[in-house]
Each structure stands twice: as structure tokens, then as C-alpha cells.
XYZ file of N, CA and C in Angstrom:
792
model
N 69.624 87.287 85.368
C 70.655 86.508 86.031
C 71.697 87.466 86.580
N 72.099 87.304 87.793
C 73.053 88.203 88.426
C 74.451 87.974 87.865
N 75.232 89.027 87.840
C 76.589 88.961 87.316
C 77.564 88.910 88.482
N 78.533 87.992 88.386
C 79.592 87.952 89.382
C 80.541 89.109 89.099
N 80.608 90.045 90.023
C 81.418 91.233 89.784
C 82.904 90.942 89.916
N 83.280 90.199 90.950
C 84.692 89.850 91.152
C 84.770 88.596 92.025
N 85.616 87.625 91.650
C 86.364 87.559 90.392
C 85.463 87.165 89.230
N 85.800 87.581 88.016
C 84.942 87.268 86.872
C 85.056 85.793 86.486
N 84.010 85.270 85.914
C 84.016 83.878 85.477
C 84.605 83.723 84.087
N 84.716 84.822 83.337
C 85.270 84.784 81.987
C 85.733 86.189 81.614
N 86.586 86.286 80.568
C 87.025 87.617 80.118
C 85.848 88.473 79.678
N 86.023 89.785 79.800
C 84.957 90.725 79.464
C 85.419 91.698 78.383
N 84.448 92.268 77.692
C 84.746 93.328 76.734
C 85.014 94.618 77.498
N 85.541 95.623 76.796
C 85.803 96.908 77.437
C 84.518 97.535 77.957
N 83.437 97.414 77.191
C 82.162 97.947 77.650
C 81.684 97.270 78.914
N 81.840 95.954 78.978
C 81.446 95.214 80.178
C 82.325 95.582 81.360
N 83.618 95.799 81.104
C 84.526 96.201 82.181
C 84.098 97.534 82.790
N 83.749 98.478 81.948
C 83.326 99.785 82.437
C 82.013 99.670 83.213
N 81.094 98.848 82.703
C 79.814 98.651 83.388
C 80.020 98.024 84.768
N 80.869 97.010 84.830
C 81.146 96.345 86.107
C 81.852 97.301 87.067
N 82.762 98.125 86.538
C 83.466 99.098 87.385
C 82.478 100.045 88.052
N 81.503 100.530 87.292
C 80.490 101.422 87.862
C 79.653 100.693 88.916
N 79.327 99.433 88.670
C 78.543 98.677 89.646
C 79.318 98.478 90.946
N 80.598 98.121 90.820
C 81.433 97.950 92.012
C 81.554 99.274 92.759
N 81.772 100.338 92.018
C 81.876 101.672 92.616
C 80.604 102.035 93.376
N 79.463 101.816 92.753
C 78.180 102.173 93.380
C 77.925 101.343 94.644
N 78.227 100.061 94.587
C 77.958 99.177 95.724
C 78.927 99.408 96.885
N 80.146 99.845 96.562
C 81.184 99.919 97.599
C 81.486 101.332 98.078
N 80.882 102.347 97.468
C 81.275 103.719 97.753
C 81.213 104.056 99.239
N 80.073 103.839 99.872
C 79.930 104.230 101.275
C 80.848 103.426 102.187
N 81.072 102.157 101.844
C 81.938 101.317 102.682
C 83.413 101.660 102.495
N 83.777 102.119 101.308
C 85.185 102.403 101.022
C 85.576 103.865 101.232
N 84.585 104.748 101.297
C 84.871 106.175 101.375
C 85.725 106.566 102.591
N 85.530 105.954 103.781
C 86.396 106.332 104.911
C 87.875 106.094 104.626
N 88.217 104.918 104.103
C 89.616 104.638 103.783
C 90.118 105.562 102.678
N 89.304 105.788 101.661
C 89.718 106.640 100.548
C 89.953 108.068 101.021
N 89.088 108.561 101.897
C 89.255 109.920 102.422
C 90.530 110.036 103.233
N 90.791 109.051 104.081
C 92.024 109.060 104.874
C 93.253 108.970 103.973
N 93.148 108.215 102.886
C 94.269 108.109 101.951
C 94.580 109.468 101.326
N 93.532 110.187 100.928
C 93.731 111.512 100.333
C 94.351 112.468 101.352
N 93.843 112.439 102.568
C 94.375 113.321 103.616
C 95.827 112.966 103.943
N 96.136 111.675 104.008
C 97.506 111.245 104.298
C 98.465 111.736 103.223
N 98.012 111.691 101.982
C 98.863 112.148 100.891
C 99.128 113.644 100.904
N 98.384 114.383 101.732
C 98.539 115.841 101.805
C 99.263 116.301 103.073
N 99.910 115.379 103.793
C 100.587 115.756 105.041
C 101.624 116.853 104.798
N 102.436 116.700 103.756
C 103.459 117.715 103.472
C 102.812 119.038 103.082
N 101.678 118.980 102.382
C 100.958 120.202 102.005
C 100.437 120.929 103.238
N 99.872 120.168 104.191
C 99.399 120.776 105.435
C 100.556 121.454 106.175
N 101.731 120.841 106.136
C 102.917 121.424 106.772
C 103.303 122.729 106.088
N 103.249 122.746 104.751
C 103.543 123.973 104.011
C 102.593 125.095 104.419
N 101.300 124.774 104.469
C 100.296 125.784 104.816
C 100.502 126.296 106.227
N 100.871 125.398 107.158
C 101.071 125.810 108.551
C 102.239 126.784 108.693
N 103.188 126.741 107.751
C 104.328 127.653 107.780
C 104.092 128.896 106.921
N 102.900 129.007 106.340
C 102.595 130.151 105.500
C 103.196 130.083 104.119
N 103.602 128.875 103.715
C 104.159 128.707 102.380
C 103.074 128.283 101.407
N 103.369 128.405 100.132
C 102.452 127.925 99.118
C 102.375 126.400 99.192
N 101.185 125.820 98.979
C 101.075 124.359 98.972
C 101.965 123.743 97.901
N 102.431 122.510 98.182
C 103.268 121.768 97.229
C 104.543 122.534 96.884
N 105.170 123.109 97.919
C 106.417 123.843 97.700
C 107.591 122.912 97.411
N 107.450 121.618 97.741
C 108.474 120.606 97.486
C 109.827 121.037 98.061
N 109.826 121.299 99.355
C 111.041 121.728 100.052
C 111.853 120.492 100.435
N 112.508 119.870 99.447
C 113.206 118.600 99.680
C 114.420 118.762 100.578
N 114.899 119.981 100.777
C 116.041 120.206 101.660
C 115.628 120.316 103.122
N 114.312 120.365 103.370
C 113.798 120.421 104.738
C 113.504 118.996 105.202
N 114.239 118.490 106.217
C 114.037 117.098 106.642
C 112.632 116.822 107.170
N 112.006 117.828 107.784
C 110.638 117.629 108.286
C 109.668 117.464 107.115
N 109.801 118.355 106.124
C 108.933 118.258 104.943
C 109.124 116.918 104.247
N 110.377 116.513 104.074
C 110.682 115.266 103.371
C 110.137 114.064 104.136
N 110.259 114.104 105.474
C 109.748 113.003 106.298
C 108.226 112.919 106.199
N 107.558 114.073 106.264
C 106.094 114.079 106.166
C 105.636 113.631 104.780
N 106.364 114.039 103.749
C 106.006 113.629 102.382
C 106.137 112.116 102.230
N 107.242 111.559 102.749
C 107.469 110.110 102.660
C 106.420 109.349 103.456
N 106.193 109.796 104.693
C 105.202 109.135 105.544
C 103.811 109.212 104.924
N 103.456 110.393 104.419
C 102.141 110.568 103.813
C 101.941 109.684 102.598
N 102.986 109.551 101.781
C 102.892 108.706 100.588
C 102.700 107.248 100.967
N 103.483 106.785 101.953
C 103.364 105.385 102.398
C 101.976 105.121 102.975
N 101.499 106.027 103.831
C 100.173 105.856 104.427
C 99.084 105.880 103.361
N 99.232 106.754 102.373
C 98.231 106.843 101.306
C 98.145 105.537 100.525
N 99.293 104.942 100.224
C 99.299 103.673 99.480
C 98.696 102.553 100.327
N 99.035 102.523 101.618
C 98.492 101.500 102.509
C 96.971 101.623 102.602
N 96.482 102.834 102.745
C 95.036 103.049 102.838
C 94.348 102.763 101.501
N 95.054 103.008 100.397
C 94.492 102.645 99.091
C 94.325 101.134 98.985
N 95.317 100.385 99.493
C 95.209 98.932 99.466
C 94.094 98.437 100.387
N 93.873 99.143 101.500
C 92.735 98.798 102.362
C 91.422 99.035 101.623
N 91.371 100.113 100.840
C 90.198 100.385 100.003
C 89.993 99.259 98.996
N 91.077 98.800 98.378
C 91.001 97.722 97.396
C 90.500 96.428 98.031
N 91.025 96.086 99.191
C 90.591 94.863 99.871
C 89.110 94.923 100.210
N 88.681 96.041 100.768
C 87.269 96.176 101.137
C 86.390 96.138 99.883
N 86.828 96.773 98.828
C 86.045 96.799 97.600
C 85.947 95.403 96.973
N 87.044 94.640 97.046
C 87.011 93.287 96.493
C 86.046 92.406 97.267
N 85.939 92.621 98.578
C 84.992 91.854 99.392
C 83.556 92.192 99.003
N 83.279 93.480 98.812
C 81.937 93.901 98.395
C 81.600 93.323 97.030
N 82.550 93.395 96.092
C 82.313 92.915 94.731
C 82.113 91.407 94.680
N 82.755 90.701 95.616
C 82.624 89.243 95.652
C 81.416 88.787 96.453
N 80.709 89.734 97.064
C 79.539 89.374 97.856
C 79.874 88.825 99.220
N 81.128 89.060 99.675
C 81.534 88.598 101.000
C 81.222 89.655 102.046
N 81.140 89.218 103.285
C 80.968 90.157 104.393
C 82.239 90.989 104.536
N 82.080 92.287 104.646
C 83.240 93.172 104.784
C 83.919 92.913 106.117
N 85.210 92.637 106.065
C 85.962 92.332 107.277
C 86.336 93.607 108.016
N 86.279 93.532 109.335
C 86.711 94.669 110.149
C 88.223 94.679 110.337
N 88.883 93.633 109.848
C 90.337 93.526 110.015
C 91.076 93.785 108.706
N 90.378 94.340 107.701
C 91.039 94.536 106.413
C 92.220 95.490 106.526
N 92.092 96.524 107.355
C 93.210 97.444 107.534
C 94.380 96.746 108.220
N 94.095 95.878 109.195
C 95.159 95.117 109.853
C 95.846 94.193 108.862
N 95.070 93.589 107.977
C 95.658 92.731 106.946
C 96.625 93.519 106.072
N 96.235 94.728 105.725
C 97.105 95.573 104.897
C 98.342 95.997 105.685
N 98.161 96.346 106.949
C 99.311 96.764 107.768
C 100.330 95.644 107.904
N 99.865 94.405 107.977
C 100.792 93.277 108.033
C 101.594 93.150 106.737
N 101.030 93.651 105.666
C 101.719 93.614 104.373
C 102.443 94.916 104.060
N 102.483 95.837 105.021
C 103.068 97.159 104.774
C 104.515 97.102 104.272
N 105.395 96.258 104.847
C 106.760 96.204 104.302
C 106.800 95.779 102.834
N 105.989 94.778 102.477
C 105.953 94.325 101.078
C 105.352 95.401 100.180
N 104.305 96.061 100.655
C 103.677 97.131 99.871
C 104.678 98.256 99.615
N 105.420 98.627 100.647
C 106.419 99.685 100.504
C 107.509 99.280 99.522
N 107.972 98.025 99.639
C 109.034 97.546 98.741
C 108.561 97.530 97.286
N 107.348 97.053 97.058
C 106.804 97.009 95.692
C 106.661 98.423 95.131
N 106.178 99.340 95.957
C 106.010 100.732 95.516
C 107.350 101.356 95.159
N 108.373 101.107 95.978
C 109.698 101.670 95.709
C 110.301 101.087 94.439
N 110.169 99.779 94.257
C 110.732 99.139 93.069
C 110.006 99.603 91.802
N 108.685 99.719 91.888
C 107.916 100.193 90.734
C 108.284 101.631 90.398
N 108.356 102.475 91.445
C 108.730 103.870 91.231
C 110.130 104.007 90.673
N 111.054 103.170 91.153
C 112.434 103.228 90.669
C 112.518 102.811 89.212
N 111.709 101.821 88.811
C 111.721 101.364 87.418
C 111.277 102.466 86.470
N 110.346 103.311 86.918
C 109.891 104.430 86.099
C 110.883 105.595 86.187
N 111.359 105.864 87.411
C 112.262 107.000 87.616
C 113.568 106.842 86.858
N 114.076 105.608 86.741
C 115.355 105.393 86.065
C 115.268 105.753 84.592
N 114.060 105.814 84.062
C 113.879 106.207 82.668
C 113.690 107.719 82.506
N 113.071 108.347 83.502
C 112.700 109.759 83.380
C 113.749 110.696 83.969
N 114.396 110.309 85.062
C 115.295 111.228 85.763
C 116.580 111.565 85.013
N 117.252 110.615 84.366
C 118.512 110.983 83.681
C 118.389 112.147 82.704
N 117.340 112.222 81.872
C 117.245 113.383 80.969
C 117.112 114.712 81.694
N 116.621 114.688 82.941
C 116.459 115.932 83.692
C 117.794 116.568 84.052
N 118.883 115.801 83.975
C 120.206 116.338 84.298
C 120.833 117.057 83.103
N 120.195 116.967 81.948
C 120.740 117.590 80.747
C 120.376 119.067 80.675
N 121.127 119.802 79.908
C 120.818 121.214 79.671
C 119.775 121.317 78.561
N 119.045 122.430 78.579
C 118.077 122.670 77.503
C 118.810 122.930 76.190
N 118.290 122.540 75.037
C 116.960 121.932 74.835
C 116.968 120.417 74.950
N 118.164 119.834 75.287
C 118.269 118.375 75.322
C 117.417 117.780 76.448
N 117.213 118.578 77.519
C 116.401 118.077 78.618
C 114.972 117.803 78.156
N 114.360 118.776 77.483
C 112.982 118.615 77.016
C 112.867 117.470 76.021
N 113.826 117.396 75.099
C 113.814 116.322 74.098
C 113.981 114.969 74.779
N 114.916 114.905 75.731
C 115.182 113.645 76.426
C 113.982 113.156 77.213
N 113.324 114.085 77.928
C 112.143 113.704 78.705
C 111.027 113.232 77.782
N 110.841 113.949 76.660
C 109.785 113.574 75.719
C 110.027 112.173 75.155
N 111.289 111.879 74.853
C 111.616 110.559 74.291
C 111.443 109.461 75.329
N 111.922 109.687 76.546
C 111.893 108.651 77.581
C 110.525 108.519 78.229
N 109.636 109.479 77.981
C 108.302 109.403 78.567
C 107.518 108.210 78.016
N 107.784 107.855 76.768
C 107.056 106.738 76.149
C 107.377 105.413 76.846
N 108.654 105.027 76.975
C 108.934 103.780 77.707
C 108.553 103.861 79.182
N 108.615 105.069 79.769
C 108.241 105.219 81.177
C 106.756 104.916 81.369
N 105.914 105.411 80.462
C 104.476 105.132 80.545
C 104.224 103.639 80.349
N 104.955 103.025 79.422
C 104.794 101.587 79.188
C 105.117 100.792 80.458
N 106.240 101.128 81.094
C 106.646 100.418 82.309
C 105.656 100.682 83.435
N 105.181 101.924 83.543
C 104.207 102.264 84.586
C 102.963 101.395 84.476
N 102.429 101.253 83.266
C 101.237 100.422 83.068
C 101.572 98.953 83.309
N 102.738 98.521 82.852
C 103.126 97.117 83.018
C 103.212 96.710 84.481
N 103.580 97.656 85.337
C 103.729 97.357 86.775
C 102.528 97.819 87.594
N 101.488 98.310 86.928
C 100.364 98.929 87.640
C 99.546 97.956 88.477
N 99.681 96.666 88.220
C 98.902 95.674 88.969
C 99.757 94.929 89.997
N 100.931 95.463 90.302
C 101.827 94.799 91.252
C 101.245 94.768 92.660
N 100.688 95.885 93.108
C 100.108 95.920 94.449
C 98.851 95.055 94.556
N 97.931 95.094 93.586
C 96.818 94.146 93.629
C 97.289 92.694 93.603
N 98.380 92.418 92.889
C 98.912 91.055 92.858
C 99.343 90.618 94.255
N 99.882 91.544 95.015
C 100.279 91.228 96.392
C 99.071 90.999 97.278
N 98.109 91.915 97.230
C 97.001 91.876 98.172
C 95.912 90.870 97.785
N 95.712 90.651 96.490
C 94.615 89.791 96.045
C 95.087 88.410 95.611
N 96.291 88.326 95.048
C 96.825 87.028 94.613
C 97.901 86.506 95.544
N 98.260 87.314 96.562
C 99.191 86.900 97.620
C 100.560 86.490 97.064
N 101.049 87.273 96.129
C 102.373 87.034 95.573
C 103.436 87.701 96.431
N 104.677 87.221 96.295
C 105.786 87.875 96.963
C 106.123 89.193 96.292
N 107.138 89.870 96.821
C 107.479 91.199 96.300
C 107.878 91.125 94.828
N 108.907 90.364 94.523
C 109.371 90.250 93.134
C 108.324 89.544 92.288
N 107.683 88.531 92.866
C 106.649 87.804 92.127
C 105.484 88.712 91.750
N 105.170 89.688 92.604
C 104.088 90.628 92.299
C 104.423 91.467 91.074
N 105.667 91.929 90.997
C 106.098 92.706 89.837
C 106.043 91.852 88.570
N 106.539 90.620 88.672
C 106.542 89.730 87.522
C 105.120 89.350 87.104
N 104.259 89.134 88.094
C 102.882 88.738 87.800
C 102.135 89.870 87.098
N 102.377 91.100 87.548
C 101.753 92.247 86.885
C 102.178 92.335 85.427
N 103.472 92.180 85.169
C 103.955 92.235 83.788
C 103.386 91.094 82.963
N 103.221 89.917 83.581
C 102.638 88.782 82.864
C 101.185 89.066 82.481
N 100.436 89.660 83.412
C 99.033 89.971 83.118
C 98.908 91.033 82.033
N 99.775 92.046 82.082
C 99.685 93.156 81.143
C 100.191 92.764 79.751
N 101.105 91.783 79.703
C 101.667 91.384 78.414
C 100.565 90.973 77.438
N 100.514 91.618 76.314
C 99.483 91.344 75.328
C 98.172 92.060 75.606
N 98.087 92.739 76.767
C 96.855 93.451 77.140
C 97.148 94.893 77.529
N 98.301 95.415 77.094
C 98.713 96.750 77.507
C 97.704 97.807 77.062
N 97.279 97.726 75.812
C 96.334 98.725 75.307
C 94.983 98.613 75.997
N 94.573 97.391 76.305
C 93.298 97.190 77.020
C 93.346 97.858 78.391
N 94.421 97.602 79.148
C 94.558 98.193 80.475
C 94.679 99.710 80.389
N 95.478 100.194 79.438
C 95.676 101.631 79.283
C 94.362 102.322 78.933
N 93.564 101.690 78.077
C 92.274 102.274 77.700
C 91.362 102.396 78.916
N 91.340 101.375 79.760
C 90.498 101.427 80.960
C 90.980 102.503 81.922
N 92.295 102.591 82.107
C 92.835 103.636 82.988
C 92.512 105.026 82.438
N 92.636 105.192 81.117
C 92.371 106.499 80.506
C 90.911 106.894 80.669
N 90.013 105.936 80.454
C 88.585 106.215 80.637
C 88.302 106.568 82.098
N 88.889 105.811 83.006
C 88.683 106.079 84.430
C 89.152 107.462 84.826
N 90.343 107.852 84.364
C 90.865 109.181 84.686
C 90.021 110.277 84.057
N 89.504 110.027 82.867
C 88.640 111.016 82.221
C 87.364 111.241 83.021
N 86.793 110.153 83.528
C 85.571 110.267 84.323
C 85.856 110.998 85.631
N 87.013 110.742 86.215
C 87.385 111.437 87.450
C 87.535 112.935 87.184
N 88.100 113.301 86.036
C 88.221 114.715 85.678
C 86.846 115.359 85.542
N 85.884 114.597 85.045
C 84.509 115.112 84.967
C 83.980 115.365 86.370
N 84.283 114.437 87.310
C 83.889 114.640 88.707
C 84.415 115.975 89.228
N 85.707 116.242 88.946
C 86.328 117.476 89.415
C 85.654 118.712 88.803
N 85.354 118.648 87.519
C 84.710 119.786 86.858
C 83.324 120.033 87.444
N 82.571 118.965 87.699
C 81.248 119.122 88.303
C 81.356 119.715 89.707
N 82.353 119.263 90.462
C 82.542 119.804 91.810
C 82.889 121.287 91.753
N 83.726 121.670 90.782
C 84.102 123.080 90.651
C 82.892 123.936 90.303
N 82.036 123.432 89.419
C 80.834 124.178 89.036
C 79.894 124.316 90.222
N 79.705 123.212 90.962
C 78.807 123.247 92.114
C 79.338 124.179 93.195
N 80.661 124.147 93.416
C 81.251 125.035 94.418
C 81.068 126.491 94.022
N 81.229 126.791 92.727
C 81.056 128.164 92.255
C 79.613 128.637 92.422
N 78.670 127.707 92.297
C 77.261 128.069 92.411
C 76.860 128.414 93.843
N 77.499 127.756 94.827
C 77.094 127.981 96.220
C 77.940 129.046 96.914
N 79.028 129.484 96.257
C 79.876 130.493 96.891
C 79.172 131.842 96.925
N 79.326 132.570 98.033
C 78.706 133.898 98.117
C 79.470 134.913 97.299
N 78.773 135.974 96.882
C 79.402 137.068 96.147
C 79.766 138.189 97.130
N 80.674 139.032 96.670
C 81.008 140.193 97.488
C 82.242 139.964 98.335
N 82.645 141.000 99.056
C 83.836 140.944 99.878
C 83.647 140.114 101.117
N 84.768 139.786 101.716
C 84.770 139.013 102.953
C 84.429 137.552 102.758
N 84.399 137.085 101.500
C 84.013 135.701 101.238
C 85.219 134.808 100.991
N 86.437 135.351 101.153
C 87.630 134.573 100.829
C 87.741 133.314 101.678
N 87.509 133.446 102.997
C 87.621 132.277 103.884
C 86.573 131.228 103.547
N 85.351 131.681 103.275
C 84.288 130.742 102.914
C 84.612 130.067 101.592
N 85.096 130.833 100.642
C 85.450 130.274 99.328
C 86.529 129.211 99.468
N 87.544 129.506 100.279
C 88.632 128.546 100.459
C 88.134 127.281 101.144
N 87.264 127.424 102.153
C 86.746 126.258 102.863
C 85.891 125.384 101.952
N 85.011 126.031 101.178
C 84.136 125.284 100.267
C 84.950 124.577 99.196
N 85.916 125.285 98.645
C 86.744 124.703 97.580
C 87.556 123.521 98.097
N 88.183 123.682 99.264
C 88.988 122.601 99.837
C 88.135 121.374 100.131
N 86.963 121.603 100.721
C 86.071 120.485 101.027
C 85.630 119.763 99.758
N 85.300 120.537 98.736
C 84.851 119.939 97.472
C 85.961 119.127 96.826
N 87.180 119.658 96.843
C 88.301 118.948 96.232
C 88.588 117.648 96.967
N 88.607 117.692 98.307
C 88.872 116.483 99.087
C 87.785 115.436 98.876
N 86.534 115.886 98.849
C 85.425 114.951 98.656
C 85.500 114.287 97.290
N 85.742 115.086 96.254
C 85.820 114.528 94.905
C 87.045 113.627 94.763
N 88.154 114.003 95.399
C 89.355 113.166 95.337
C 89.096 111.804 95.969
N 88.400 111.782 97.113
C 88.089 110.509 97.772
C 87.148 109.660 96.919
N 86.146 110.296 96.346
C 85.220 109.579 95.461
C 85.963 109.094 94.216
N 86.821 109.951 93.668
C 87.596 109.572 92.492
C 88.527 108.408 92.772
N 89.152 108.389 93.952
C 90.034 107.285 94.311
C 89.246 105.982 94.414
N 88.046 106.051 94.980
C 87.199 104.861 95.071
C 86.847 104.338 93.679
N 86.541 105.242 92.759
C 86.219 104.823 91.393
C 87.452 104.257 90.700
N 88.608 104.896 90.874
C 89.837 104.393 90.259
C 90.183 103.011 90.806
N 89.919 102.793 92.084
C 90.156 101.480 92.679
C 89.257 100.430 92.041
N 88.009 100.805 91.760
C 87.090 99.877 91.084
C 87.604 99.539 89.685
N 88.138 100.532 88.983
C 88.732 100.290 87.666
C 89.891 99.300 87.793
N 90.771 99.534 88.767
C 91.935 98.673 88.973
C 91.508 97.247 89.296
N 90.529 97.101 90.182
C 90.037 95.780 90.557
C 89.441 95.057 89.348
N 88.685 95.770 88.553
C 88.048 95.171 87.376
C 89.087 94.732 86.349
N 90.080 95.592 86.102
C 91.145 95.248 85.158
C 91.921 94.034 85.662
N 92.258 94.020 86.944
C 93.015 92.908 87.518
C 92.240 91.602 87.360
N 90.955 91.612 87.695
C 90.147 90.401 87.573
C 90.035 89.932 86.135
N 89.832 90.868 85.205
C 89.688 90.506 83.799
C 90.972 89.895 83.256
N 92.121 90.485 83.586
C 93.382 89.970 83.060
C 93.741 88.638 83.706
N 93.328 88.410 84.935
C 93.511 87.085 85.538
C 92.646 86.048 84.805
N 91.422 86.440 84.452
C 90.548 85.525 83.712
C 91.150 85.213 82.340
N 91.714 86.194 81.684
C 92.365 85.970 80.388
C 93.600 85.097 80.522
N 94.326 85.276 81.594
C 95.493 84.427 81.841
C 95.052 82.982 82.049
N 93.960 82.786 82.770
C 93.456 81.426 83.006
C 93.071 80.742 81.704
N 92.481 81.514 80.777
C 92.105 80.959 79.478
C 93.370 80.573 78.690
N 94.412 81.424 78.746
C 95.640 81.143 77.999
C 96.361 79.903 78.509
N 96.301 79.662 79.819
C 97.064 78.586 80.409
C 96.304 77.274 80.518
N 95.081 77.212 79.986
C 94.332 75.945 80.014
C 94.982 74.914 79.103
């Protein structure tokens, strides 16, 4: 009997969630990879600017208005393209025909997506940034202490964007809906995210090993090594983002199913 991948008909165990995530990932990879690749590239706009000036990547030159503008633009574009990946993946998982207008649908929601991202980021930043203003050793102690509630809030708000795109909630309603879904399921969601990130790290390690195997030995190989390494990292990042999106979609569907059971 075939399994409905999304939305689920009933709550699932953690093992079933992981199995469904892999199935969604496998079925949607080729269809979602273009958006995921563009999302990764968009997120590196400021890095490309650093390299073009001969600076080290990720120099975080916040006093440079061009760097700051590219970083902001790249982050917004990356989130928008991630949501396009999520929409396309949800269509594949539901057995629907993939829409050619999914990116347009996301662009129409760009102001709401940006607002939700800023509010979510601010909720986490307000916990982590104040300790950074302290002198050592209080800074390290303060960050260590505030990191715990910051992680809790991050997970609690982690489904805000899916709530907007998949449940069509408003900006504030998306934040509230995410917290409602996570309430009582924080450890379940955190476990799925942790497993997903661990698997992505395995992807990176495999890519590094494969890149090392194909790299030539001897002098004059620096340019080839850099090209191979960059390509491998971008490819694995795009694949990893697609898998992480499948994890997010699966968690969102499962917690909605659990909410439906609670409210019967």
C-alpha cells in the first residue's frame, strides 16, 4: 500500500519521519536542485564580492555599504529560493503536478517572508547579542548561558516560514502557529533537525574524500584544486539544502497531524 508522503494522514514515529524524509528527498531532488543551487549561490553574494577584491572569504566587512547590501540581498534571496524549494518539494510529496509558477507564488509572499525572517532572527538575537557587549570572562559565560534559551526559541520558531507558505498564515500568525506546533514536541523536532544536520555533515565528508581522490598531485595544481573543491562544496550544499527542506516539510506535516489529533 502506498504511503501518503505529505500531508500525512496520521502522526508518525521518528523512524517513519526519517524514512519519509529520505523518500521525499529522493523523489524531489532533481526537481528542487535548481532552486536549492541558486539559494546557495545567492547566500554567497558577499563572499563573491570579498574574493573579487582579493580579500579572504567571509571577511564580514560590515562597515562597507556594498558588502552589507550584498549580504542582505543575498540572505533575502536565499530564503526566498529556499521557500520555492519547499513549495516545489511539497507538490512532489503530495503527488501534485509541479507548478511552473511556484517561484512567482513565493515572490508574491516576499514581504511576509522577509518580515517573518527578521522577527525570528530578532527573537534569537535579543538573547545572544547582549552578552557579547560584556568584557571577558563574562562575555563567554553570558553567551554560554543565553545559548540555551536562544536554541529553544530558534526551534520554536523554525516552522514559521512553512506556516506562511503551506498553511497560509499571516506574519504574526505564522510565528504563533510555529510555536503552537512545537509546544510539547520540541525534543521531537530538535531530534529530527539534529539527525538531518548530521547526515548533511556526512555528505560534506564524502564530498571532501571524493574531491581529494580526484585531485592531481604535484605543483601547478592549486587552481584545479580550488575549482574542484568549490564545485564539490556548492554541489553538496545544494543537495544538503534539499535534504534539510525534506526534513522541515516532514516535521511540519507530522506536527500538523498531531495538532489535528489534539484538537478533535
